Amino acid sequence: MSAFSLVPAMLFYPLYINMYTSLLLVSQSKFLPFCYFLLFIISVCRFVFSHHFS
């Protein structure tokens, strides 16, 4: 793993932890589909970052 792929991972993992915590908090509410959509967008962004920097 090169340094260029390590830097986005270090930036994204705290964001993922916060996002999963938020998903757990709002999982009982009506905003669940929106949260899944938001998580999908973040996953796409992470894929683009990892593909671009690799």
N, CA, C and O atoms as a Tripos MOL2 file, in Angstrom:
@<TRIPOS>MOLECULE
protein
  216   215    54     0     0
PROTEIN
NO_CHARGES

@<TRIPOS>ATOM
      1 N           0.8460   -1.2000    0.0000 N.3       1 MET1
      2 CA          0.0000    0.0000    0.0000 C.3       1 MET1
      3 C           0.8830    1.2520    0.0000 C.2       1 MET1
      4 O           1.7450    1.4290    0.8610 O.2       1 MET1
      5 N           0.6460    2.0990   -0.9760 N.am      2 SER2
      6 CA          1.4550    3.3070   -1.0780 C.3       2 SER2
      7 C           0.9140    4.4010   -0.1670 C.2       2 SER2
      8 O          -0.1890    4.2890    0.3690 O.2       2 SER2
      9 N           1.6930    5.4470    0.0000 N.am      3 ALA3
     10 CA          1.2950    6.5420    0.8800 C.3       3 ALA3
     11 C           0.0780    7.2720    0.3190 C.2       3 ALA3
     12 O          -0.7370    7.7990    1.0760 O.2       3 ALA3
     13 N          -0.0430    7.3020   -1.0050 N.am      4 PHE4
     14 CA         -1.1560    8.0280   -1.6240 C.3       4 PHE4
     15 C          -2.4890    7.3340   -1.3650 C.2       4 PHE4
     16 O          -3.5260    7.9910   -1.2700 O.2       4 PHE4
     17 N          -2.4630    6.0060   -1.2500 N.am      5 SER5
     18 CA         -3.7070    5.2970   -0.9480 C.3       5 SER5
     19 C          -3.9490    5.2450    0.5590 C.2       5 SER5
     20 O          -5.0740    5.0090    1.0000 O.2       5 SER5
     21 N          -2.9090    5.4630    1.3390 N.am      6 LEU6
     22 CA         -3.0540    5.4190    2.7890 C.3       6 LEU6
     23 C          -3.6710    6.7080    3.3300 C.2       6 LEU6
     24 O          -4.4320    6.6800    4.2970 O.2       6 LEU6
     25 N          -3.3440    7.8230    2.7100 N.am      7 VAL7
     26 CA         -3.8500    9.1120    3.1810 C.3       7 VAL7
     27 C          -5.3780    9.2320    3.0780 C.2       7 VAL7
     28 O          -6.0130    9.6480    4.0480 O.2       7 VAL7
     29 N          -5.9930    8.8790    1.9290 N.am      8 PRO8
     30 CA         -7.4630    8.9530    1.8850 C.3       8 PRO8
     31 C          -8.1160    8.0030    2.8750 C.2       8 PRO8
     32 O          -9.1640    8.3220    3.4360 O.2       8 PRO8
     33 N          -7.5080    6.8300    3.0980 N.am      9 ALA9
     34 CA         -8.0660    5.8840    4.0570 C.3       9 ALA9
     35 C          -8.0600    6.4840    5.4590 C.2       9 ALA9
     36 O          -9.0390    6.3500    6.1930 O.2       9 ALA9
     37 N          -6.9680    7.1420    5.8350 N.am     10 MET10
     38 CA         -6.8880    7.7630    7.1580 C.3      10 MET10
     39 C          -7.9000    8.8940    7.2970 C.2      10 MET10
     40 O          -8.3910    9.1580    8.3940 O.2      10 MET10
     41 N          -8.2140    9.5620    6.1920 N.am     11 LEU11
     42 CA         -9.1900   10.6400    6.2410 C.3      11 LEU11
     43 C         -10.6120   10.1020    6.3000 C.2      11 LEU11
     44 O         -11.4870   10.7110    6.9150 O.2      11 LEU11
     45 N         -10.8430    8.9550    5.6580 N.am     12 PHE12
     46 CA        -12.2060    8.4630    5.5130 C.3      12 PHE12
     47 C         -12.6630    7.5940    6.6680 C.2      12 PHE12
     48 O         -13.8530    7.5740    6.9830 O.2      12 PHE12
     49 N         -11.7360    6.8630    7.3170 N.am     13 TYR13
     50 CA        -12.1700    5.9280    8.3460 C.3      13 TYR13
     51 C         -12.8450    6.5930    9.5440 C.2      13 TYR13
     52 O         -13.8390    6.0530   10.0310 O.2      13 TYR13
     53 N         -12.3650    7.7330   10.0490 N.am     14 PRO14
     54 CA        -13.1230    8.4190   11.1140 C.3      14 PRO14
     55 C         -14.5040    8.8560   10.6350 C.2      14 PRO14
     56 O         -15.4670    8.8500   11.4020 O.2      14 PRO14
     57 N         -14.5920    9.2350    9.3680 N.am     15 LEU15
     58 CA        -15.8830    9.6280    8.8070 C.3      15 LEU15
     59 C         -16.8300    8.4410    8.7580 C.2      15 LEU15
     60 O         -18.0250    8.5800    9.0200 O.2      15 LEU15
     61 N         -16.2890    7.2640    8.4210 N.am     16 TYR16
     62 CA        -17.1100    6.0590    8.4010 C.3      16 TYR16
     63 C         -17.6230    5.7010    9.7870 C.2      16 TYR16
     64 O         -18.7760    5.3010    9.9430 O.2      16 TYR16
     65 N         -16.7720    5.8420   10.7870 N.am     17 ILE17
     66 CA        -17.1790    5.5420   12.1630 C.3      17 ILE17
     67 C         -18.3110    6.4680   12.5870 C.2      17 ILE17
     68 O         -19.2900    6.0250   13.1870 O.2      17 ILE17
     69 N         -18.1760    7.7610   12.2740 N.am     18 ASN18
     70 CA        -19.2330    8.7120   12.6080 C.3      18 ASN18
     71 C         -20.5180    8.4120   11.8420 C.2      18 ASN18
     72 O         -21.6160    8.5590   12.3790 O.2      18 ASN18
     73 N         -20.3790    7.9930   10.5900 N.am     19 MET19
     74 CA        -21.5490    7.7110    9.7690 C.3      19 MET19
     75 C         -22.2990    6.4860   10.2610 C.2      19 MET19
     76 O         -23.5290    6.4840   10.3160 O.2      19 MET19
     77 N         -21.5540    5.4360   10.6210 N.am     20 TYR20
     78 CA        -22.2110    4.2310   11.1280 C.3      20 TYR20
     79 C         -22.8920    4.4970   12.4700 C.2      20 TYR20
     80 O         -23.9650    3.9600   12.7430 O.2      20 TYR20
     81 N         -22.2630    5.3300   13.3070 N.am     21 THR21
     82 CA        -22.8890    5.6930   14.5770 C.3      21 THR21
     83 C         -24.1860    6.4660   14.3290 C.2      21 THR21
     84 O         -25.1960    6.2350   14.9930 O.2      21 THR21
     85 N         -24.1410    7.3800   13.3680 N.am     22 SER22
     86 CA        -25.3470    8.1430   13.0300 C.3      22 SER22
     87 C         -26.4330    7.2320   12.4710 C.2      22 SER22
     88 O         -27.6140    7.4100   12.7680 O.2      22 SER22
     89 N         -26.0270    6.2500   11.6550 N.am     23 LEU23
     90 CA        -26.9980    5.3080   11.0980 C.3      23 LEU23
     91 C         -27.6650    4.5020   12.1960 C.2      23 LEU23
     92 O         -28.8660    4.2380   12.1380 O.2      23 LEU23
     93 N         -26.8810    4.1070   13.2060 N.am     24 LEU24
     94 CA        -27.4620    3.3610   14.3150 C.3      24 LEU24
     95 C         -28.4510    4.2310   15.0950 C.2      24 LEU24
     96 O         -29.4830    3.7440   15.5570 O.2      24 LEU24
     97 N         -28.1310    5.5110   15.2380 N.am     25 LEU25
     98 CA        -28.9830    6.4060   16.0110 C.3      25 LEU25
     99 C         -30.3110    6.6810   15.3070 C.2      25 LEU25
    100 O         -31.3440    6.8140   15.9640 O.2      25 LEU25
    101 N         -30.2910    6.7660   13.9890 N.am     26 VAL26
    102 CA        -31.5040    7.1450   13.2670 C.3      26 VAL26
    103 C         -32.1600    5.9580   12.5690 C.2      26 VAL26
    104 O         -33.0880    6.1320   11.7790 O.2      26 VAL26
    105 N         -31.6740    4.7490   12.8620 N.am     27 SER27
    106 CA        -32.1910    3.5710   12.1620 C.3      27 SER27
    107 C         -33.6620    3.3020   12.4810 C.2      27 SER27
    108 O         -34.3420    2.5980   11.7350 O.2      27 SER27
    109 N         -34.1500    3.8590   13.5860 N.am     28 GLN28
    110 CA        -35.5500    3.6460   13.9680 C.3      28 GLN28
    111 C         -36.4850    4.6950   13.3650 C.2      28 GLN28
    112 O         -37.7050    4.6160   13.5080 O.2      28 GLN28
    113 N         -35.8920    5.6680   12.6970 N.am     29 SER29
    114 CA        -36.7030    6.7800   12.2110 C.3      29 SER29
    115 C         -37.0870    6.5880   10.7420 C.2      29 SER29
    116 O         -36.7180    5.5890   10.1250 O.2      29 SER29
    117 N         -37.8180    7.5340   10.1950 N.am     30 LYS30
    118 CA        -38.2830    7.4690    8.8130 C.3      30 LYS30
    119 C         -37.1930    7.8850    7.8150 C.2      30 LYS30
    120 O         -37.4010    7.8320    6.6030 O.2      30 LYS30
    121 N         -36.0340    8.2980    8.3360 N.am     31 PHE31
    122 CA        -34.9630    8.7720    7.4660 C.3      31 PHE31
    123 C         -34.0200    7.6550    7.0270 C.2      31 PHE31
    124 O         -32.9680    7.9180    6.4440 O.2      31 PHE31
    125 N         -34.4010    6.4020    7.3090 N.am     32 LEU32
    126 CA        -33.5180    5.2830    6.9990 C.3      32 LEU32
    127 C         -33.1800    5.1770    5.5140 C.2      32 LEU32
    128 O         -32.0080    4.9820    5.1930 O.2      32 LEU32
    129 N         -34.1400    5.2940    4.5830 N.am     33 PRO33
    130 CA        -33.7690    5.2420    3.1610 C.3      33 PRO33
    131 C         -32.7820    6.3350    2.7590 C.2      33 PRO33
    132 O         -31.8800    6.1000    1.9540 O.2      33 PRO33
    133 N         -32.9550    7.5270    3.3210 N.am     34 PHE34
    134 CA        -32.0280    8.6160    3.0260 C.3      34 PHE34
    135 C         -30.6280    8.2950    3.5290 C.2      34 PHE34
    136 O         -29.6380    8.6220    2.8750 O.2      34 PHE34
    137 N         -30.5470    7.6490    4.7000 N.am     35 CYS35
    138 CA        -29.2450    7.2970    5.2590 C.3      35 CYS35
    139 C         -28.5460    6.2590    4.3980 C.2      35 CYS35
    140 O         -27.3330    6.3240    4.1960 O.2      35 CYS35
    141 N         -29.3170    5.2990    3.8910 N.am     36 TYR36
    142 CA        -28.7200    4.3130    2.9930 C.3      36 TYR36
    143 C         -28.2360    4.9630    1.7090 C.2      36 TYR36
    144 O         -27.1940    4.5860    1.1740 O.2      36 TYR36
    145 N         -28.9870    5.9390    1.2100 N.am     37 PHE37
    146 CA        -28.5900    6.6730    0.0150 C.3      37 PHE37
    147 C         -27.3070    7.4580    0.2580 C.2      37 PHE37
    148 O         -26.4190    7.4940   -0.5930 O.2      37 PHE37
    149 N         -27.2190    8.0890    1.4360 N.am     38 LEU38
    150 CA        -26.0390    8.8580    1.7870 C.3      38 LEU38
    151 C         -24.8260    7.9440    1.9240 C.2      38 LEU38
    152 O         -23.7260    8.2930    1.4940 O.2      38 LEU38
    153 N         -25.0330    6.7700    2.5250 N.am     39 LEU39
    154 CA        -23.9490    5.8140    2.6770 C.3      39 LEU39
    155 C         -23.4810    5.3050    1.3190 C.2      39 LEU39
    156 O         -22.2910    5.0590    1.1210 O.2      39 LEU39
    157 N         -24.4080    5.1480    0.3900 N.am     40 PHE40
    158 CA        -24.0620    4.7360   -0.9670 C.3      40 PHE40
    159 C         -23.2010    5.7870   -1.6510 C.2      40 PHE40
    160 O         -22.2280    5.4490   -2.3250 O.2      40 PHE40
    161 N         -23.5510    7.0650   -1.4840 N.am     41 ILE41
    162 CA        -22.7720    8.1530   -2.0710 C.3      41 ILE41
    163 C         -21.3540    8.1620   -1.5100 C.2      41 ILE41
    164 O         -20.3870    8.3440   -2.2510 O.2      41 ILE41
    165 N         -21.2350    7.9660   -0.1980 N.am     42 ILE42
    166 CA        -19.9190    7.9520    0.4270 C.3      42 ILE42
    167 C         -19.0990    6.7660   -0.0720 C.2      42 ILE42
    168 O         -17.8910    6.8850   -0.2790 O.2      42 ILE42
    169 N         -19.7500    5.6300   -0.2640 N.am     43 SER43
    170 CA        -19.0490    4.4590   -0.7750 C.3      43 SER43
    171 C         -18.5370    4.7130   -2.1910 C.2      43 SER43
    172 O         -17.4260    4.3100   -2.5360 O.2      43 SER43
    173 N         -19.3490    5.3800   -3.0050 N.am     44 VAL44
    174 CA        -18.9280    5.7080   -4.3640 C.3      44 VAL44
    175 C         -17.7410    6.6600   -4.3390 C.2      44 VAL44
    176 O         -16.7880    6.4870   -5.0990 O.2      44 VAL44
    177 N         -17.7940    7.6630   -3.4680 N.am     45 CYS45
    178 CA        -16.6930    8.6130   -3.3490 C.3      45 CYS45
    179 C         -15.4180    7.9110   -2.8970 C.2      45 CYS45
    180 O         -14.3320    8.2220   -3.3860 O.2      45 CYS45
    181 N         -15.5430    6.9670   -1.9670 N.am     46 ARG46
    182 CA        -14.3870    6.2300   -1.4860 C.3      46 ARG46
    183 C         -13.8060    5.3660   -2.6080 C.2      46 ARG46
    184 O         -12.5870    5.2410   -2.7240 O.2      46 ARG46
    185 N         -14.6630    4.7750   -3.4250 N.am     47 PHE47
    186 CA        -14.1940    3.9710   -4.5480 C.3      47 PHE47
    187 C         -13.4470    4.8290   -5.5590 C.2      47 PHE47
    188 O         -12.4100    4.4220   -6.0820 O.2      47 PHE47
    189 N         -13.9770    6.0210   -5.8320 N.am     48 VAL48
    190 CA        -13.3280    6.9290   -6.7720 C.3      48 VAL48
    191 C         -11.9620    7.3610   -6.2440 C.2      48 VAL48
    192 O         -10.9870    7.4200   -6.9930 O.2      48 VAL48
    193 N         -11.9020    7.6640   -4.9380 N.am     49 PHE49
    194 CA        -10.6350    8.0530   -4.3380 C.3      49 PHE49
    195 C          -9.6160    6.9260   -4.4200 C.2      49 PHE49
    196 O          -8.4790    7.1530   -4.8330 O.2      49 PHE49
    197 N         -10.0080    5.7120   -4.0310 N.am     50 SER50
    198 CA         -9.0790    4.5910   -4.0080 C.3      50 SER50
    199 C          -8.6460    4.2290   -5.4310 C.2      50 SER50
    200 O          -7.4980    3.8450   -5.6530 O.2      50 SER50
    201 N          -9.5600    4.3510   -6.3860 N.am     51 HIS51
    202 CA         -9.2340    4.0280   -7.7700 C.3      51 HIS51
    203 C          -8.3420    5.1060   -8.3810 C.2      51 HIS51
    204 O          -7.4900    4.8080   -9.2180 O.2      51 HIS51
    205 N          -8.5320    6.3430   -7.9690 N.am     52 HIS52
    206 CA         -7.7750    7.4610   -8.5210 C.3      52 HIS52
    207 C          -6.3530    7.4930   -7.9680 C.2      52 HIS52
    208 O          -5.4150    7.8080   -8.7010 O.2      52 HIS52
    209 N          -6.1800    7.1720   -6.6850 N.am     53 PHE53
    210 CA         -4.8770    7.2900   -6.0420 C.3      53 PHE53
    211 C          -4.0560    6.0090   -6.1300 C.2      53 PHE53
    212 O          -2.8700    6.0250   -5.8000 O.2      53 PHE53
    213 N          -4.6460    4.9150   -6.5600 N.am     54 SER54
    214 CA         -3.9010    3.6550   -6.6310 C.3      54 SER54
    215 C          -2.9920    3.6160   -7.8550 C.2      54 SER54
    216 O          -2.2910    2.6280   -8.0730 O.2      54 SER54
@<TRIPOS>BOND
     1     1     2 1
     2     2     3 1
     3     3     4 2
     4     3     5 am
     5     5     6 1
     6     6     7 1
     7     7     8 2
     8     7     9 am
     9     9    10 1
    10    10    11 1
    11    11    12 2
    12    11    13 am
    13    13    14 1
    14    14    15 1
    15    15    16 2
    16    15    17 am
    17    17    18 1
    18    18    19 1
    19    19    20 2
    20    19    21 am
    21    21    22 1
    22    22    23 1
    23    23    24 2
    24    23    25 am
    25    25    26 1
    26    26    27 1
    27    27    28 2
    28    27    29 am
    29    29    30 1
    30    30    31 1
    31    31    32 2
    32    31    33 am
    33    33    34 1
    34    34    35 1
    35    35    36 2
    36    35    37 am
    37    37    38 1
    38    38    39 1
    39    39    40 2
    40    39    41 am
    41    41    42 1
    42    42    43 1
    43    43    44 2
    44    43    45 am
    45    45    46 1
    46    46    47 1
    47    47    48 2
    48    47    49 am
    49    49    50 1
    50    50    51 1
    51    51    52 2
    52    51    53 am
    53    53    54 1
    54    54    55 1
    55    55    56 2
    56    55    57 am
    57    57    58 1
    58    58    59 1
    59    59    60 2
    60    59    61 am
    61    61    62 1
    62    62    63 1
    63    63    64 2
    64    63    65 am
    65    65    66 1
    66    66    67 1
    67    67    68 2
    68    67    69 am
    69    69    70 1
    70    70    71 1
    71    71    72 2
    72    71    73 am
    73    73    74 1
    74    74    75 1
    75    75    76 2
    76    75    77 am
    77    77    78 1
    78    78    79 1
    79    79    80 2
    80    79    81 am
    81    81    82 1
    82    82    83 1
    83    83    84 2
    84    83    85 am
    85    85    86 1
    86    86    87 1
    87    87    88 2
    88    87    89 am
    89    89    90 1
    90    90    91 1
    91    91    92 2
    92    91    93 am
    93    93    94 1
    94    94    95 1
    95    95    96 2
    96    95    97 am
    97    97    98 1
    98    98    99 1
    99    99   100 2
   100    99   101 am
   101   101   102 1
   102   102   103 1
   103   103   104 2
   104   103   105 am
   105   105   106 1
   106   106   107 1
   107   107   108 2
   108   107   109 am
   109   109   110 1
   110   110   111 1
   111   111   112 2
   112   111   113 am
   113   113   114 1
   114   114   115 1
   115   115   116 2
   116   115   117 am
   117   117   118 1
   118   118   119 1
   119   119   120 2
   120   119   121 am
   121   121   122 1
   122   122   123 1
   123   123   124 2
   124   123   125 am
   125   125   126 1
   126   126   127 1
   127   127   128 2
   128   127   129 am
   129   129   130 1
   130   130   131 1
   131   131   132 2
   132   131   133 am
   133   133   134 1
   134   134   135 1
   135   135   136 2
   136   135   137 am
   137   137   138 1
   138   138   139 1
   139   139   140 2
   140   139   141 am
   141   141   142 1
   142   142   143 1
   143   143   144 2
   144   143   145 am
   145   145   146 1
   146   146   147 1
   147   147   148 2
   148   147   149 am
   149   149   150 1
   150   150   151 1
   151   151   152 2
   152   151   153 am
   153   153   154 1
   154   154   155 1
   155   155   156 2
   156   155   157 am
   157   157   158 1
   158   158   159 1
   159   159   160 2
   160   159   161 am
   161   161   162 1
   162   162   163 1
   163   163   164 2
   164   163   165 am
   165   165   166 1
   166   166   167 1
   167   167   168 2
   168   167   169 am
   169   169   170 1
   170   170   171 1
   171   171   172 2
   172   171   173 am
   173   173   174 1
   174   174   175 1
   175   175   176 2
   176   175   177 am
   177   177   178 1
   178   178   179 1
   179   179   180 2
   180   179   181 am
   181   181   182 1
   182   182   183 1
   183   183   184 2
   184   183   185 am
   185   185   186 1
   186   186   187 1
   187   187   188 2
   188   187   189 am
   189   189   190 1
   190   190   191 1
   191   191   192 2
   192   191   193 am
   193   193   194 1
   194   194   195 1
   195   195   196 2
   196   195   197 am
   197   197   198 1
   198   198   199 1
   199   199   200 2
   200   199   201 am
   201   201   202 1
   202   202   203 1
   203   203   204 2
   204   203   205 am
   205   205   206 1
   206   206   207 1
   207   207   208 2
   208   207   209 am
   209   209   210 1
   210   210   211 1
   211   211   212 2
   212   211   213 am
   213   213   214 1
   214   214   215 1
   215   215   216 2
@<TRIPOS>SUBSTRUCTURE
     1 MET1         2 RESIDUE 1 A MET
     2 SER2         6 RESIDUE 1 A SER
     3 ALA3        10 RESIDUE 1 A ALA
     4 PHE4        14 RESIDUE 1 A PHE
     5 SER5        18 RESIDUE 1 A SER
     6 LEU6        22 RESIDUE 1 A LEU
     7 VAL7        26 RESIDUE 1 A VAL
     8 PRO8        30 RESIDUE 1 A PRO
     9 ALA9        34 RESIDUE 1 A ALA
    10 MET10       38 RESIDUE 1 A MET
    11 LEU11       42 RESIDUE 1 A LEU
    12 PHE12       46 RESIDUE 1 A PHE
    13 TYR13       50 RESIDUE 1 A TYR
    14 PRO14       54 RESIDUE 1 A PRO
    15 LEU15       58 RESIDUE 1 A LEU
    16 TYR16       62 RESIDUE 1 A TYR
    17 ILE17       66 RESIDUE 1 A ILE
    18 ASN18       70 RESIDUE 1 A ASN
    19 MET19       74 RESIDUE 1 A MET
    20 TYR20       78 RESIDUE 1 A TYR
    21 THR21       82 RESIDUE 1 A THR
    22 SER22       86 RESIDUE 1 A SER
    23 LEU23       90 RESIDUE 1 A LEU
    24 LEU24       94 RESIDUE 1 A LEU
    25 LEU25       98 RESIDUE 1 A LEU
    26 VAL26      102 RESIDUE 1 A VAL
    27 SER27      106 RESIDUE 1 A SER
    28 GLN28      110 RESIDUE 1 A GLN
    29 SER29      114 RESIDUE 1 A SER
    30 LYS30      118 RESIDUE 1 A LYS
    31 PHE31      122 RESIDUE 1 A PHE
    32 LEU32      126 RESIDUE 1 A LEU
    33 PRO33      130 RESIDUE 1 A PRO
    34 PHE34      134 RESIDUE 1 A PHE
    35 CYS35      138 RESIDUE 1 A CYS
    36 TYR36      142 RESIDUE 1 A TYR
    37 PHE37      146 RESIDUE 1 A PHE
    38 LEU38      150 RESIDUE 1 A LEU
    39 LEU39      154 RESIDUE 1 A LEU
    40 PHE40      158 RESIDUE 1 A PHE
    41 ILE41      162 RESIDUE 1 A ILE
    42 ILE42      166 RESIDUE 1 A ILE
    43 SER43      170 RESIDUE 1 A SER
    44 VAL44      174 RESIDUE 1 A VAL
    45 CYS45      178 RESIDUE 1 A CYS
    46 ARG46      182 RESIDUE 1 A ARG
    47 PHE47      186 RESIDUE 1 A PHE
    48 VAL48      190 RESIDUE 1 A VAL
    49 PHE49      194 RESIDUE 1 A PHE
    50 SER50      198 RESIDUE 1 A SER
    51 HIS51      202 RESIDUE 1 A HIS
    52 HIS52      206 RESIDUE 1 A HIS
    53 PHE53      210 RESIDUE 1 A PHE
    54 SER54      214 RESIDUE 1 A SER
